[in-house]
Short mmCIF file of N, CA and C in Angstrom, two decimals:
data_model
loop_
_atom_site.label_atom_id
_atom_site.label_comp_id
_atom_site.label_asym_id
_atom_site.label_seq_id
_atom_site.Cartn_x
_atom_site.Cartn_y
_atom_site.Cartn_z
N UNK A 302 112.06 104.94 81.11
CA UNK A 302 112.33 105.02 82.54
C UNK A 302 112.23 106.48 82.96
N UNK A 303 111.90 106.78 83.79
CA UNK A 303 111.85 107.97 84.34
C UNK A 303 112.32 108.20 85.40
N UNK A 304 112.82 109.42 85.42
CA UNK A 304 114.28 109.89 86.19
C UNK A 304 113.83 109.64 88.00
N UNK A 305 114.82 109.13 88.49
CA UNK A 305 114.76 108.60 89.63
C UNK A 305 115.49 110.26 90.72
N UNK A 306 114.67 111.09 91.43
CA UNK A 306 114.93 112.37 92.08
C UNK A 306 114.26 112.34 93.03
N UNK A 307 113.60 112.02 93.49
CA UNK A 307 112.89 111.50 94.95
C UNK A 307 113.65 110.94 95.68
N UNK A 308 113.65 111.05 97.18
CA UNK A 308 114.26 110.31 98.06
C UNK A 308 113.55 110.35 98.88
N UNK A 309 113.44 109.36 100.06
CA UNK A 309 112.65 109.28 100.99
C UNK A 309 113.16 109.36 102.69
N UNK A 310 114.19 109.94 102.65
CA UNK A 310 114.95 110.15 104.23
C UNK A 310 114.23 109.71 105.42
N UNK A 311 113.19 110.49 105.41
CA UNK A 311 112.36 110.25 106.58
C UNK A 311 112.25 108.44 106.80
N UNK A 312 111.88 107.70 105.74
CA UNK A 312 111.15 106.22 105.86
C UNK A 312 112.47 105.40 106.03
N UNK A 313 114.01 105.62 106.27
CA UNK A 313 115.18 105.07 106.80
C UNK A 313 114.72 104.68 107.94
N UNK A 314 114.95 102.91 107.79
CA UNK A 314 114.75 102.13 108.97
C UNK A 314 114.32 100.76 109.00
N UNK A 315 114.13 99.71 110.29
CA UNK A 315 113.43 98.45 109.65
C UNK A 315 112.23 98.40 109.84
N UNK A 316 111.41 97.52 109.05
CA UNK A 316 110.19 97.16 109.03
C UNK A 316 109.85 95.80 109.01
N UNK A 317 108.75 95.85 109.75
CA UNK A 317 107.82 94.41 109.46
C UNK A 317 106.55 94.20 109.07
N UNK A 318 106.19 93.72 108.02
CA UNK A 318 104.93 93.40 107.63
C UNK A 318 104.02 92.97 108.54
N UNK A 319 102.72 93.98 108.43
CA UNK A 319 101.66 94.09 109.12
C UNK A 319 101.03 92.76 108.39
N UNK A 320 100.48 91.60 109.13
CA UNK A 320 99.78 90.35 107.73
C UNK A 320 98.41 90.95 107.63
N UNK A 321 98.07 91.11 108.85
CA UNK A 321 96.69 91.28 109.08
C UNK A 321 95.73 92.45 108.09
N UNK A 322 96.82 93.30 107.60
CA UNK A 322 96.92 94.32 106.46
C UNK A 322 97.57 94.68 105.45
N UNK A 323 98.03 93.01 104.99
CA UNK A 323 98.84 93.03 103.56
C UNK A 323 98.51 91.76 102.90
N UNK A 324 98.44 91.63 102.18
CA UNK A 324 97.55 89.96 100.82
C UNK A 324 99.13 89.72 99.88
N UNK A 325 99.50 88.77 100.09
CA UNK A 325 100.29 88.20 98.63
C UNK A 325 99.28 87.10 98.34
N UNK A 326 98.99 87.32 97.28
CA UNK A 326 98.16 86.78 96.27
C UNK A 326 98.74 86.51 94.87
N UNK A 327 97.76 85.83 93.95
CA UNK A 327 98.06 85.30 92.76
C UNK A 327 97.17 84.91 91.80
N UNK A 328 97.18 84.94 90.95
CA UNK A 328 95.89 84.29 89.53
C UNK A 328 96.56 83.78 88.42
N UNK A 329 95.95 82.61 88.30
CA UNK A 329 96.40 82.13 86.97
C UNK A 329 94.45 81.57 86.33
N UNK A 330 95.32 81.57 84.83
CA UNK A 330 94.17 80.76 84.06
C UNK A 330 93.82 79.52 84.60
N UNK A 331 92.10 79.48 83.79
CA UNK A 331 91.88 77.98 84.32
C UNK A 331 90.78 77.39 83.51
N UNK A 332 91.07 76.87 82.35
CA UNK A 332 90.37 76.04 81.62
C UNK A 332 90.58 76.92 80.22
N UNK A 333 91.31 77.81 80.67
CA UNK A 333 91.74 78.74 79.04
C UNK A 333 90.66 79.72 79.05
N UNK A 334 89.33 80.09 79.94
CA UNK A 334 88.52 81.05 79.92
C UNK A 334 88.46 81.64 80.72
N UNK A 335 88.39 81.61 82.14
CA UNK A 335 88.73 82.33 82.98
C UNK A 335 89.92 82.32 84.40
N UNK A 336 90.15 83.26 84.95
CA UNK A 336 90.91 83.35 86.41
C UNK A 336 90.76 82.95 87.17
N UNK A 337 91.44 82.14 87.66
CA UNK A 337 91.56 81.93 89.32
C UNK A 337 92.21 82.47 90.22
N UNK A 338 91.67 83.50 91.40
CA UNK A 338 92.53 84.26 92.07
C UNK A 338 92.56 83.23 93.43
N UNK A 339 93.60 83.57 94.34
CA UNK A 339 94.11 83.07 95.41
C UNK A 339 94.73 83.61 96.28
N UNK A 340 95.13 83.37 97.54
CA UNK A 340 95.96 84.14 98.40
C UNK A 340 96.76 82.89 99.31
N UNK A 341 97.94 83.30 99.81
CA UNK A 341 98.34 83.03 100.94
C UNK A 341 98.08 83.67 102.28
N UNK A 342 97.57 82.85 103.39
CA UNK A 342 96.91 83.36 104.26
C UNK A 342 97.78 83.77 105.23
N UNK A 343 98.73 82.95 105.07
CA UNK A 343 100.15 82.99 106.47
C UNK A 343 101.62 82.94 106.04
N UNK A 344 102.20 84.47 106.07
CA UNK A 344 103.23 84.59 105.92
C UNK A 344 104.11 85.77 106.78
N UNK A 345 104.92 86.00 106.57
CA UNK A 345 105.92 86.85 107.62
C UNK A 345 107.06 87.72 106.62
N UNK A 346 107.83 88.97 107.27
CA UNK A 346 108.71 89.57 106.48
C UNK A 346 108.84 90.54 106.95
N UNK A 347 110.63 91.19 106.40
CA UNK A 347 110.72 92.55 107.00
C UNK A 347 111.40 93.22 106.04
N UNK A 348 111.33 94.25 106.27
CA UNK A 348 112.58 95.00 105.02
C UNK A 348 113.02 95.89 105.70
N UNK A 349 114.32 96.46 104.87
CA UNK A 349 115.01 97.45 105.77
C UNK A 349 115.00 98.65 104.52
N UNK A 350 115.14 99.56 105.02
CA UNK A 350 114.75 100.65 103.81
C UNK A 350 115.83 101.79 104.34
N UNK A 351 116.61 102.28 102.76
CA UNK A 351 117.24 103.50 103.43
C UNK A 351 116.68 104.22 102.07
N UNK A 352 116.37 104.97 102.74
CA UNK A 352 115.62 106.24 101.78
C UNK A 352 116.31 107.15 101.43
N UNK A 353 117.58 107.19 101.63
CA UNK A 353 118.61 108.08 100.69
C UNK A 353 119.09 107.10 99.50
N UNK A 354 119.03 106.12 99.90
CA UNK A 354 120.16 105.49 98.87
C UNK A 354 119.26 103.99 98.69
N UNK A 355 117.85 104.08 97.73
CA UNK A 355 117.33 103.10 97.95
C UNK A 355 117.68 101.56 97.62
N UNK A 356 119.04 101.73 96.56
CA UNK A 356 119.86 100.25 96.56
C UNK A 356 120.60 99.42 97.48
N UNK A 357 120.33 100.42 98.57
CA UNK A 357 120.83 99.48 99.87
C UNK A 357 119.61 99.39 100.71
N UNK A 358 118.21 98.94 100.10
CA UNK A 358 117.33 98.67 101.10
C UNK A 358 117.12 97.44 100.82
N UNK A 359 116.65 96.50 101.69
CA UNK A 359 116.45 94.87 101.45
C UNK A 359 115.20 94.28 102.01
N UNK A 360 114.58 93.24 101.15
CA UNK A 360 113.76 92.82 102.09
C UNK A 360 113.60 90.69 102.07
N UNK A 361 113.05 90.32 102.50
CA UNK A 361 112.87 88.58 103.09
C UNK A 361 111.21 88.34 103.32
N UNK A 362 111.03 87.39 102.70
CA UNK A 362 109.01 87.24 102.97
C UNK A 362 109.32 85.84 102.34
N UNK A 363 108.78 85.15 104.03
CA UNK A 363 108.35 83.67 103.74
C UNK A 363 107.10 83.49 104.01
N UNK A 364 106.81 82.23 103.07
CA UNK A 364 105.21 82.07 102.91
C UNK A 364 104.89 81.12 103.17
N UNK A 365 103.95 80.35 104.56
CA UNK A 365 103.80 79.11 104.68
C UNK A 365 102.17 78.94 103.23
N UNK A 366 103.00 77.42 102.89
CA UNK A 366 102.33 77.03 101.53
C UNK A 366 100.97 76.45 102.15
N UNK A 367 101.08 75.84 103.10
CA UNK A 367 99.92 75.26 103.88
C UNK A 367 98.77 75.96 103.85
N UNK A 368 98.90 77.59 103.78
CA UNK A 368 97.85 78.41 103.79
C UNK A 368 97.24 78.75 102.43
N UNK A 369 97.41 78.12 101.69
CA UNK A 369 97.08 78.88 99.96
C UNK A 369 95.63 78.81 100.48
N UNK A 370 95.06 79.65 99.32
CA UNK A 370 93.68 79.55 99.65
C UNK A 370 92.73 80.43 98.12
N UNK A 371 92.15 79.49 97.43
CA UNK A 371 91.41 79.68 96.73
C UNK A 371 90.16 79.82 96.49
N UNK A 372 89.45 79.68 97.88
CA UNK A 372 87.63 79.75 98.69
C UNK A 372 87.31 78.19 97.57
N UNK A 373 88.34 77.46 97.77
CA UNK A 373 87.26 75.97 97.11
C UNK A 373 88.39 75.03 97.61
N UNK A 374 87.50 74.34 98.71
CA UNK A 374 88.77 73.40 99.49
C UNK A 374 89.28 71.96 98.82
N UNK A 375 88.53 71.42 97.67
CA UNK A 375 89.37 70.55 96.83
C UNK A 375 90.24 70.86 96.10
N UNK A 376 90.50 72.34 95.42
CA UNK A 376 91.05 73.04 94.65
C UNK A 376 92.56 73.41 95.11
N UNK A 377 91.98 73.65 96.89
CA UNK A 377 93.39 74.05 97.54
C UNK A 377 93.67 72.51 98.18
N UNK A 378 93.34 71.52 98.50
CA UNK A 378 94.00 70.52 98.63
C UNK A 378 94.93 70.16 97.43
N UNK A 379 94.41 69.90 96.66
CA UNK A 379 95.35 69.70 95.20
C UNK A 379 96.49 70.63 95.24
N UNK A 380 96.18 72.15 95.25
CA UNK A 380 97.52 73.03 94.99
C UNK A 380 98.47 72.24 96.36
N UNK A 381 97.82 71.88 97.57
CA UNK A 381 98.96 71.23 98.52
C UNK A 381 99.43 70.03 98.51
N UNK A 382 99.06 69.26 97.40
CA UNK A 382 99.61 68.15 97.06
C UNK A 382 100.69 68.40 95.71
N UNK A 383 101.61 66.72 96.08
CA UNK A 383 102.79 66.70 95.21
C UNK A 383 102.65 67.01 93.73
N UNK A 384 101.06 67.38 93.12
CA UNK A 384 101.26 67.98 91.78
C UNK A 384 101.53 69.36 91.41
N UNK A 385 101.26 69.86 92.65
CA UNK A 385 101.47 70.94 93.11
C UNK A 385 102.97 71.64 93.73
N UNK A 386 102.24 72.39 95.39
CA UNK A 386 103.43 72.89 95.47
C UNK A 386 103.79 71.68 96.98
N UNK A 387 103.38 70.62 97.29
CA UNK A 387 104.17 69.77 97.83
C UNK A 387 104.36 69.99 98.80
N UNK A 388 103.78 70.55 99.61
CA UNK A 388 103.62 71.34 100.63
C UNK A 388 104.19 70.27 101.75
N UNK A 389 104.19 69.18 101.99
CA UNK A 389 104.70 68.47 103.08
C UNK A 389 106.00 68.24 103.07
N UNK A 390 106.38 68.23 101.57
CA UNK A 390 108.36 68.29 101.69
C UNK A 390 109.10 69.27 101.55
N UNK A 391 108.14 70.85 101.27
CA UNK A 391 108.48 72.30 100.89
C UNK A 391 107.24 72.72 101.69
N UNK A 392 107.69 73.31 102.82
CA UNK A 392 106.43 73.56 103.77
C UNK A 392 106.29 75.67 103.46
N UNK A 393 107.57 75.66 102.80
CA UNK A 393 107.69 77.55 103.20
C UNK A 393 108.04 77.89 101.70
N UNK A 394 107.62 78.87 100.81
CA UNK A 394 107.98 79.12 100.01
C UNK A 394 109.04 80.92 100.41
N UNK A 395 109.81 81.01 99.34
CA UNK A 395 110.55 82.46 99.92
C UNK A 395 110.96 83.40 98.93
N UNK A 396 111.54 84.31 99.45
CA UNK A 396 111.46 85.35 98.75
C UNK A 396 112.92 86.26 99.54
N UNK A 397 114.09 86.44 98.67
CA UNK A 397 115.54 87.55 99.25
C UNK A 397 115.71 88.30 98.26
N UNK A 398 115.57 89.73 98.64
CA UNK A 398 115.64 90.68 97.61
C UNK A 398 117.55 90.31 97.62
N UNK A 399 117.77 90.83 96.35
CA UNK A 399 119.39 90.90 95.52
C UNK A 399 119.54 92.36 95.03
N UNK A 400 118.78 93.17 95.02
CA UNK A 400 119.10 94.47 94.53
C UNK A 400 117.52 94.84 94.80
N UNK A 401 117.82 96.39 94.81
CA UNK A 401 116.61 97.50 94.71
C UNK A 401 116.77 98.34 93.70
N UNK A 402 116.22 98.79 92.61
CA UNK A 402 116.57 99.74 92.19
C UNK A 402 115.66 100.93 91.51
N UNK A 403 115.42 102.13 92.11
CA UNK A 403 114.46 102.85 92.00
C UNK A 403 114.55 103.45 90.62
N UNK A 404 113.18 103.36 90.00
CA UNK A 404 112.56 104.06 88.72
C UNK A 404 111.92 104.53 88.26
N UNK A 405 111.29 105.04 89.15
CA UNK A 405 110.84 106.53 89.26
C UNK A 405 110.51 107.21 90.15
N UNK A 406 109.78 108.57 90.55
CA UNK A 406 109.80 108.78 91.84
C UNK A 406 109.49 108.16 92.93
N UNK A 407 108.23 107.16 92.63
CA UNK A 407 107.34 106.37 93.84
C UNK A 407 107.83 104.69 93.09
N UNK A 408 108.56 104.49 92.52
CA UNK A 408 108.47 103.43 91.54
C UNK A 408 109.68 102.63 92.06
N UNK A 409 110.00 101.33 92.08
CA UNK A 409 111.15 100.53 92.28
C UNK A 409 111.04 99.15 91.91
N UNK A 410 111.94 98.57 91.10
CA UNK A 410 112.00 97.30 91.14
C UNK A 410 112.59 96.59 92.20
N UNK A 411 112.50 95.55 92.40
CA UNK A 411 112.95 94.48 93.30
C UNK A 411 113.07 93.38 92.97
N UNK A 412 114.46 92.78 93.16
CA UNK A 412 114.77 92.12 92.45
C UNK A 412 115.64 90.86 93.16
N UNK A 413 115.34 89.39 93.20
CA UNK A 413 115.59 88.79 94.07
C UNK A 413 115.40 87.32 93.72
N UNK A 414 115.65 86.80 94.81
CA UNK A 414 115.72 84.96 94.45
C UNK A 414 114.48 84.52 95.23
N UNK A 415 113.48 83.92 94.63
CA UNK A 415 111.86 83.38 94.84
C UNK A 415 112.69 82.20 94.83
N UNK A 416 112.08 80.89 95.84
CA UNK A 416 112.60 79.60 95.90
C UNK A 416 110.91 79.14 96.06
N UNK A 417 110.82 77.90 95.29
CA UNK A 417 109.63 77.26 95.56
C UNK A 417 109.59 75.78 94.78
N UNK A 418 109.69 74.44 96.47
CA UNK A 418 109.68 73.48 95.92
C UNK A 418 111.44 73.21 95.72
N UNK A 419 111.73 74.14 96.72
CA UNK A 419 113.60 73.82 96.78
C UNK A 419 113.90 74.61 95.94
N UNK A 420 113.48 75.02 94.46
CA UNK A 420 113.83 75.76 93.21
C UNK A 420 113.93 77.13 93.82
N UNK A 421 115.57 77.64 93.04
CA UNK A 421 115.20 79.10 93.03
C UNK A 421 115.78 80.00 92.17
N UNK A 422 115.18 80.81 91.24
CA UNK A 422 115.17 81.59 89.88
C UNK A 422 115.30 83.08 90.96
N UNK A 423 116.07 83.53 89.70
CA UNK A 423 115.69 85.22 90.19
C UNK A 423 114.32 85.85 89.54
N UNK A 424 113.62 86.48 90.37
CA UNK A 424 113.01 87.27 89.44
C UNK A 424 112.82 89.28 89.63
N UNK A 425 112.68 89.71 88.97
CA UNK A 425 111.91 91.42 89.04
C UNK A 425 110.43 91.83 89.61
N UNK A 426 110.12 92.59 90.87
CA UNK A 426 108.95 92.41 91.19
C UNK A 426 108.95 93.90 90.84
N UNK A 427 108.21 94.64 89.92
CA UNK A 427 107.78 96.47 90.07
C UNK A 427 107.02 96.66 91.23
N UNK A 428 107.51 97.68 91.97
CA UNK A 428 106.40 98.46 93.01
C UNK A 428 106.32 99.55 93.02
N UNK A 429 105.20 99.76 93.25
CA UNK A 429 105.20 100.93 93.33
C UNK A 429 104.76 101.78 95.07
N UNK A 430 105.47 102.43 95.12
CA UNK A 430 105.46 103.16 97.09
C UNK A 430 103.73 103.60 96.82
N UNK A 431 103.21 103.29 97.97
CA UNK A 431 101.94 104.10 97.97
C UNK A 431 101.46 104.89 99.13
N UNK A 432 102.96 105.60 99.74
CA UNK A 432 102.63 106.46 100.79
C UNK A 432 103.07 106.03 102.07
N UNK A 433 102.86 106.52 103.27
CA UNK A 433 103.15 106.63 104.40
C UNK A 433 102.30 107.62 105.46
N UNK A 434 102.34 106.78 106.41
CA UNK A 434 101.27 107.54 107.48
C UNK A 434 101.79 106.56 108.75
N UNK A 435 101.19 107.96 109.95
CA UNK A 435 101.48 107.67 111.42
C UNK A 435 99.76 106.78 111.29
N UNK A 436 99.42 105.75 112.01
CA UNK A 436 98.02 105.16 112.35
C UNK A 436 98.31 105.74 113.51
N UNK A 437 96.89 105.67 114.11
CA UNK A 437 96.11 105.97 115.35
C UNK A 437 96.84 105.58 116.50
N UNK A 438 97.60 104.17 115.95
CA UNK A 438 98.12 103.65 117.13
C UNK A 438 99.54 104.47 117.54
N UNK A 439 100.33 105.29 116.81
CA UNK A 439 101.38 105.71 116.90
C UNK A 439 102.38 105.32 115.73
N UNK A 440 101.95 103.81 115.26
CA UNK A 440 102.82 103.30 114.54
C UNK A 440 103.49 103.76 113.17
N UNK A 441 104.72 104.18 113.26
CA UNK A 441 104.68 104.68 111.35
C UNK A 441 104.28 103.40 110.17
N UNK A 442 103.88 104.05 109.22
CA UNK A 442 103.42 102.40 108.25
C UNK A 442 103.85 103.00 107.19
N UNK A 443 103.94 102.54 105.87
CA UNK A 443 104.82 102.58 104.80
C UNK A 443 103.40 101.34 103.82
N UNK A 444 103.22 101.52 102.42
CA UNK A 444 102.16 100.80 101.85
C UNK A 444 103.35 100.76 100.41
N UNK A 445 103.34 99.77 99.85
CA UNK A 445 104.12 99.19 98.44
C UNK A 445 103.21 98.53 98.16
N UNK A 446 102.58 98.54 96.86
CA UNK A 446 102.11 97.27 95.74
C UNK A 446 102.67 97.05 94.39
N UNK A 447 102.67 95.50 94.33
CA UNK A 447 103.68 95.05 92.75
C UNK A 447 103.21 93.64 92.77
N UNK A 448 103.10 93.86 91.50
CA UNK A 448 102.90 92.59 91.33
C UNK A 448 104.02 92.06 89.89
N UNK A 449 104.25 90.63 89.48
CA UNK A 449 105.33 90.08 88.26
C UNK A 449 104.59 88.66 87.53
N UNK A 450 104.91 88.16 87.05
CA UNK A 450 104.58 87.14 86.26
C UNK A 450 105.56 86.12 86.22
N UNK A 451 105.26 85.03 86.54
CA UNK A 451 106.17 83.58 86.86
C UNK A 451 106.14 82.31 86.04
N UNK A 452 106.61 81.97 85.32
CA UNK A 452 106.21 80.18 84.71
C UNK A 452 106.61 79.51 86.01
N UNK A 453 105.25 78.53 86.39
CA UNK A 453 105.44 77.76 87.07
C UNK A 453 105.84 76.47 86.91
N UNK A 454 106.54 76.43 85.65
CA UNK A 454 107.71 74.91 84.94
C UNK A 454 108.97 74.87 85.10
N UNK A 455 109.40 76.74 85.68
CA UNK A 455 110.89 76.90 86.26
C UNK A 455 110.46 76.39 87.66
N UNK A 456 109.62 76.21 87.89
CA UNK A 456 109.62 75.83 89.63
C UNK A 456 109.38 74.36 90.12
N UNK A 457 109.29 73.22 88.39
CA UNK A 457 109.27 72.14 89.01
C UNK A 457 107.93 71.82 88.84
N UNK A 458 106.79 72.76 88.69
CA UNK A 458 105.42 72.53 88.52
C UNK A 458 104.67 72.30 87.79
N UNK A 459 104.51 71.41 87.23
CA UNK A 459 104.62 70.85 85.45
C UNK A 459 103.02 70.25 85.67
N UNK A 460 102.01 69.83 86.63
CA UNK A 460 101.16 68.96 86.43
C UNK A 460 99.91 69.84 85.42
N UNK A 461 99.41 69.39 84.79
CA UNK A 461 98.40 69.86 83.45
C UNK A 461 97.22 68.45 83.35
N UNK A 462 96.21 69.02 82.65
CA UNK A 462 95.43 68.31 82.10
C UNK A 462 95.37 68.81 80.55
N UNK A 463 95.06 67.84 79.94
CA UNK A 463 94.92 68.63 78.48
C UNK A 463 93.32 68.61 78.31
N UNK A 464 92.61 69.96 77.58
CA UNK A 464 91.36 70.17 77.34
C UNK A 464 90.56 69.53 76.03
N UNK A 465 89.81 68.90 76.01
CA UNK A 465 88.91 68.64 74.86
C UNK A 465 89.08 69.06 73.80
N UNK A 466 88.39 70.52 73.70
CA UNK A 466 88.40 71.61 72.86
C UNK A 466 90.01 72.22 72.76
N UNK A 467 91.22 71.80 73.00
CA UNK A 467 92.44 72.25 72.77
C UNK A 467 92.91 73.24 73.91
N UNK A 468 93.89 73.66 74.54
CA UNK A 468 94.74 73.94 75.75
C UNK A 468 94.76 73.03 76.78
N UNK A 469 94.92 73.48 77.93
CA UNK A 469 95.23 73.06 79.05
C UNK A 469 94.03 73.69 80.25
N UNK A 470 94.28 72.90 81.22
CA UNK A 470 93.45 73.47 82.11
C UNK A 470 94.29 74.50 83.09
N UNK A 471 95.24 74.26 83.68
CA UNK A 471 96.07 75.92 84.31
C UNK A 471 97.24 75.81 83.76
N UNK A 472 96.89 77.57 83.45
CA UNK A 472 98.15 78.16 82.79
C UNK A 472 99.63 77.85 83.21
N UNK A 473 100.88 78.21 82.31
CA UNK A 473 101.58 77.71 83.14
C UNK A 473 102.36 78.85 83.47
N UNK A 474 101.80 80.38 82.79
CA UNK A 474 102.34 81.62 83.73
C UNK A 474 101.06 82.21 84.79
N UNK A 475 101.96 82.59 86.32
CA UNK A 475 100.95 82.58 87.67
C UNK A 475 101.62 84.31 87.51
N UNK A 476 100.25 85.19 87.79
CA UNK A 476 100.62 86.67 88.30
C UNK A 476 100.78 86.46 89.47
N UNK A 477 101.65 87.04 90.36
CA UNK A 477 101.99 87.47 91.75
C UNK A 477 101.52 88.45 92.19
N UNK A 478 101.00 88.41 93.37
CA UNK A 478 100.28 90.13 93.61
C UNK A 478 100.62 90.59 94.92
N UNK A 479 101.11 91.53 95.19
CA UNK A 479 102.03 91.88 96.37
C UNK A 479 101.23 93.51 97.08
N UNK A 480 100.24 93.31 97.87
CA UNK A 480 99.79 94.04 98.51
C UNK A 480 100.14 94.78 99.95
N UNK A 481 101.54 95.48 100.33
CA UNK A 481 102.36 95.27 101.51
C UNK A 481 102.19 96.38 102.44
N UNK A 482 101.74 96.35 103.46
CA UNK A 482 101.32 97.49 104.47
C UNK A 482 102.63 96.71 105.55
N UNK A 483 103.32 97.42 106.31
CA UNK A 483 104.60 97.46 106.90
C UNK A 483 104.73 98.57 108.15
N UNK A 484 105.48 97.82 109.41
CA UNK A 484 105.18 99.29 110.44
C UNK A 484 106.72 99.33 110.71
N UNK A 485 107.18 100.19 110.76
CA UNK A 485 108.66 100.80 111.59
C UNK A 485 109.00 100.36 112.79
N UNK A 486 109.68 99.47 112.90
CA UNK A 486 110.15 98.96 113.82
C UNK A 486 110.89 100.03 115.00
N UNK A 487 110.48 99.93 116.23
CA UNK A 487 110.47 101.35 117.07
C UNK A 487 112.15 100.73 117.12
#
């Protein structure tokens, strides 16, 4: 771990995720040879950040499931069906940070309760800060990326095929990928 001596004073305040300039995304295996990446297209969130004392900053990001999107529309019908994530009786998947805790200068975990499919596990997301800037428009913005690793069998999501040649067809750990551009709420 490396020593946490940075503070960020200035970036004290709330925020809301820009969508139009942030991707939560994801990849898992698929047939045991290669990746399948994906995104959610439609989601929302804010965080509150105190940059002296970054264990009292928090953040909330819900994800409508309706939007998954894998560029192959039988692929994402299936993820929205009940073998899946069930999308008609769990329409929002979510996300409440439970702690922050910074580890290194630009570095922080986040750490929180993911619910999906009613289920909800804690998990650790690493991010890392990737700066801050005024845009054109006036707006202050703030950039974090992190991504974690999930079994999707704590979430209830058990459907598999078994392969010919031996495994499965999707994995049953999904990377999370957290791409977050955010503006300061005036």
């Amino acid at each position: 771990m490396t020593s946490a001596t940075t503070t960020y004073p200035q970036l004290t305040g709330e925020y809301t995720i820009d969508t139009a300039h942030s991707r939560i995304g994801f990849v898992a295996r698929h047939a045991m040879v290669t990746k399948v990446r994906g995104a959610f297209n439609e989601f929302d969130g804010t965080f509150s950040v105190n940059g002296d004392e970054p264990a009292k900053s928090s953040a909330t990001v819900t994800i409508k499931a309706h939007s998954i999107d894998t560029r192959n529309a039988d692929r994402d019908g299936h993820l929205r069906s009940n073998d899946f994530l069930s999308m008609d009786e769990y329409p929002e998947i979510k996300f409440v940070s439970t702690g922050i805790t910074q580890t290194g200068d630009a570095s922080f975990d986040v750490t929180g309760d993911l619910t999906i499919k009613d289920v909800t596990r804690t998990i650790t997301i690493p991010f890392d800060f990737e700066g801050s800037a005024k845009d054109p428009f006036g707006n202050d913005r703030v950039g974090f990326e992190g991504s974690t690793t999930i079994s999707r069998k704590d979430y209830g999501i058990t459907w598999n095929a078994a392969l010919e040649t031996g495994g499965v067809l999707v994995s049953d750990k999904v990377t999370l990928e957290f791409e977050i551009s955010a503006i300061k709420n005036a």
